[in-house]
Amino acid sequence: MTTLPPGFIPFSQVLATGPSAGPAKVYAVVNQSGGAGKTTSAVNIAACAAEYGWRTLIVDGDAQCDASVACGYEPDELEQPTLYDVLLDVATFEETIVPALAGRFGGEGTVAIENLYIALASSNLEDAEQLLATRVGREFWLRGLIDAVRDKFDLIIIDCPGNLGLYVVNAIVASDEVIGCVKPGWKELRALTRIEAKIEELQRVLAGVKAHLSKVLVVDVPSHRSQGAVYDDSKKTVASAYEEQMLPMIRRSPRIPEAYAAQKPLRFYDRAGEATQNYYDVTKALGFRRRTP
Ligand SMILES: Nc1ncnc2c1ncn2[C@@H]1O[C@H](COP(=O)(O)OP(=O)(O)OP(=O)(O)O)[C@@H](O)[C@H]1O
Ligand SMILES: [Mg+2]
């Protein structure tokens, strides 16, 4: 039998006994290309906000399950319901929500992280686009789920897969604001323009879309593309084109993939590291400073 980690409080129990929170601010972390630092950012901003006293939920809708893995879970190996079961109407959204962990579920020394929860993904979410396509109100499915738990959290961060498909449309429609997460580079700068165009299209054709590209987060993810002068220029261009929206930049750090492999948010792996500090700064820039009791 798997041993539950210390501090593990099922969300249903928190609902029954925990102090009230919310209504949550909802962010979607978006970029149509893969490997832009979306999941790393969603998980680490959420972990910093949780430390500052904000009850936070990460929503993992990506069939790669990277956010779930980063928070200690291998959802395909557990019997825990995931968003896929919600799509099939065999589980409720609340049943997918579990405490985020520092360390692997069932592993020695693993603890539940105070104030931090995750709605789990699973690999069968690859079918999500098809399942969503046939639903009535197909762009609003996730908004319905999230609106129902808004009062239980202070902050909800939706980690998106690397595309602008129907699930990501759901995430944008469900959110108050979109964080465009980009690597420094010319191609990446164009990605921001495409995200803005997508949001504008959604605002035009669907009623009640509140989200806009309110924040841009540049993450210095290692890249195979040429760097040097072109790279420096592109960083400056992103900063000047999106001056108002720029969040503090996340530096490159080998500790980031190491923390992912250890299934821990950075603050539990490399607390004093520069990238960790960058994520605290981003969290504060989003308005989630340490909460005073
Ligand atoms: N600042 C950084 N320094 C070094 N490595 C990083 C940094 N940020 C992210 N990484 C690494 O880069 C890879 C891609 O990051 P991540 O998984 O967060 O991107 P993503 O946008 O979520 O990708 P996908 O679209 O596939 O979901 C991962 O291996 C991650 O550990
Ligand atoms: Mg990801």
Short mmCIF file of C-alpha atoms in Angstrom, two decimals, residues 86-233:
data_model
loop_
_atom_site.label_atom_id
_atom_site.label_comp_id
_atom_site.label_asym_id
_atom_site.label_seq_id
_atom_site.Cartn_x
_atom_site.Cartn_y
_atom_site.Cartn_z
CA VAL A 86 -14.18 14.87 -16.07
CA LEU A 87 -14.34 15.16 -19.86
CA LEU A 88 -15.99 11.73 -19.94
CA ASP A 89 -18.42 12.91 -17.23
CA VAL A 90 -17.37 10.08 -14.87
CA ALA A 91 -15.68 12.31 -12.25
CA THR A 92 -16.13 15.82 -10.91
CA PHE A 93 -13.45 18.48 -11.27
CA GLU A 94 -13.02 18.60 -7.48
CA GLU A 95 -12.21 14.87 -7.47
CA THR A 96 -9.17 15.52 -9.70
CA ILE A 97 -7.71 18.03 -7.23
CA VAL A 98 -4.94 16.71 -4.96
CA PRO A 99 -2.32 18.39 -2.78
CA ALA A 100 0.89 19.21 -4.70
CA LEU A 101 3.91 17.36 -3.34
CA ALA A 102 7.61 18.06 -2.92
CA GLY A 103 8.98 14.67 -3.97
CA ARG A 104 7.47 11.63 -5.60
CA PHE A 105 4.11 10.35 -4.34
CA GLY A 106 4.86 7.47 -1.95
CA GLY A 107 8.59 8.32 -1.87
CA GLU A 108 10.61 8.68 1.31
CA GLY A 109 10.72 12.25 2.62
CA THR A 110 7.91 13.43 0.32
CA VAL A 111 5.72 16.13 1.86
CA ALA A 112 2.49 17.80 0.83
CA ILE A 113 3.00 21.51 0.05
CA GLU A 114 0.91 23.83 2.15
CA ASN A 115 -1.65 25.88 0.17
CA LEU A 116 -0.80 24.23 -3.17
CA TYR A 117 -3.12 21.92 -5.13
CA ILE A 118 -3.14 20.43 -8.60
CA ALA A 119 -5.92 19.16 -10.88
CA LEU A 120 -4.22 16.15 -12.47
CA ALA A 121 -3.80 15.37 -16.16
CA SER A 122 -3.30 11.95 -17.76
CA SER A 123 -1.88 10.80 -21.07
CA ASN A 124 -5.32 9.94 -22.50
CA LEU A 125 -5.99 13.70 -22.62
CA GLU A 126 -4.52 13.36 -26.11
CA ASP A 127 -8.15 12.71 -27.06
CA ALA A 128 -9.32 15.92 -25.37
CA GLU A 129 -9.61 17.91 -28.59
CA GLN A 130 -11.96 15.35 -30.16
CA LEU A 131 -14.01 14.95 -26.99
CA LEU A 132 -14.33 18.70 -26.59
CA ALA A 133 -15.26 19.22 -30.22
CA THR A 134 -18.55 17.38 -29.82
CA ARG A 135 -19.64 19.09 -26.60
CA VAL A 136 -22.31 21.76 -26.51
CA GLY A 137 -20.62 25.02 -25.48
CA ARG A 138 -17.30 23.43 -26.30
CA GLU A 139 -15.18 26.57 -25.69
CA PHE A 140 -16.70 27.07 -22.23
CA TRP A 141 -16.19 23.62 -20.66
CA LEU A 142 -13.15 24.56 -18.56
CA ARG A 143 -14.61 27.92 -17.57
CA GLY A 144 -17.61 26.13 -16.06
CA LEU A 145 -15.34 23.86 -14.01
CA ILE A 146 -13.08 26.66 -12.84
CA ASP A 147 -15.86 29.09 -12.00
CA ALA A 148 -17.31 26.42 -9.69
CA VAL A 149 -14.11 26.35 -7.56
CA ARG A 150 -13.11 30.03 -7.85
CA ASP A 151 -14.25 30.74 -4.31
CA LYS A 152 -12.04 27.97 -2.91
CA PHE A 153 -8.74 29.45 -4.15
CA ASP A 154 -6.92 32.76 -4.34
CA LEU A 155 -4.99 31.92 -7.49
CA ILE A 156 -5.58 29.40 -10.29
CA ILE A 157 -2.91 28.83 -12.94
CA ILE A 158 -3.74 26.80 -16.05
CA ASP A 159 -0.68 25.17 -17.62
CA CYS A 160 -1.40 24.83 -21.35
CA PRO A 161 -0.02 22.40 -23.92
CA GLY A 162 2.13 23.88 -26.71
CA ASN A 163 -0.59 24.67 -29.27
CA LEU A 164 -3.59 26.97 -29.77
CA GLY A 165 -6.13 24.16 -30.08
CA LEU A 166 -9.55 23.76 -28.49
CA TYR A 167 -8.26 22.95 -24.99
CA VAL A 168 -6.07 26.08 -25.01
CA VAL A 169 -9.07 28.08 -26.26
CA ASN A 170 -10.92 26.70 -23.22
CA ALA A 171 -8.06 27.82 -20.98
CA ILE A 172 -8.06 31.34 -22.45
CA VAL A 173 -11.86 31.59 -22.13
CA ALA A 174 -11.65 30.37 -18.50
CA SER A 175 -8.98 32.86 -17.51
CA ASP A 176 -8.93 36.49 -16.43
CA GLU A 177 -5.51 37.08 -17.91
CA VAL A 178 -3.07 35.31 -20.21
CA ILE A 179 0.66 35.05 -19.53
CA GLY A 180 2.58 34.63 -22.80
CA CYS A 181 5.63 32.57 -21.94
CA VAL A 182 8.47 32.85 -24.46
CA LYS A 183 12.08 32.00 -25.02
CA PRO A 184 14.19 34.94 -26.17
CA GLY A 185 14.26 34.67 -30.00
CA TRP A 186 12.71 36.09 -33.18
CA LYS A 187 10.41 33.15 -33.73
CA GLU A 188 9.24 33.44 -30.14
CA LEU A 189 8.44 37.12 -30.55
CA ARG A 190 6.13 36.20 -33.44
CA ALA A 191 4.48 33.66 -31.13
CA LEU A 192 3.26 36.52 -28.94
CA THR A 193 1.62 38.18 -31.93
CA ARG A 194 -0.19 34.95 -32.74
CA ILE A 195 -1.43 34.59 -29.16
CA GLU A 196 -2.77 38.16 -29.26
CA ALA A 197 -4.49 37.50 -32.60
CA LYS A 198 -6.09 34.34 -31.19
CA ILE A 199 -7.39 36.17 -28.13
CA GLU A 200 -8.78 38.99 -30.31
CA GLU A 201 -10.55 36.43 -32.50
CA LEU A 202 -12.09 34.78 -29.43
CA GLN A 203 -13.23 38.15 -28.08
CA ARG A 204 -14.85 38.88 -31.46
CA VAL A 205 -16.74 35.62 -31.89
CA LEU A 206 -17.53 34.53 -28.33
CA ALA A 207 -19.45 36.52 -25.75
CA GLY A 208 -17.85 37.25 -22.39
CA VAL A 209 -14.15 36.55 -23.05
CA LYS A 210 -12.35 38.68 -20.47
CA ALA A 211 -8.78 37.54 -20.94
CA HIS A 212 -6.10 39.52 -22.72
CA LEU A 213 -2.36 39.04 -23.05
CA SER A 214 -1.60 40.96 -19.89
CA LYS A 215 1.85 39.60 -19.09
CA VAL A 216 4.89 38.41 -21.01
CA LEU A 217 7.40 36.14 -19.30
CA VAL A 218 10.74 35.55 -20.99
CA VAL A 219 12.33 32.28 -19.87
CA ASP A 220 15.90 31.63 -20.93
CA VAL A 221 15.29 27.97 -21.81
CA PRO A 222 18.33 26.34 -23.47
CA SER A 223 17.90 26.45 -27.26
CA HIS A 224 19.58 24.88 -30.26
CA ARG A 225 19.05 27.99 -32.32
CA SER A 226 21.80 30.51 -32.95
CA GLN A 227 22.36 32.86 -30.07
CA GLY A 228 24.86 35.73 -29.90
CA ALA A 229 23.89 39.12 -31.32
CA VAL A 230 20.59 37.97 -32.86
CA TYR A 231 19.57 36.54 -29.50
CA ASP A 232 20.44 39.73 -27.61
CA ASP A 233 18.57 41.87 -30.17
#
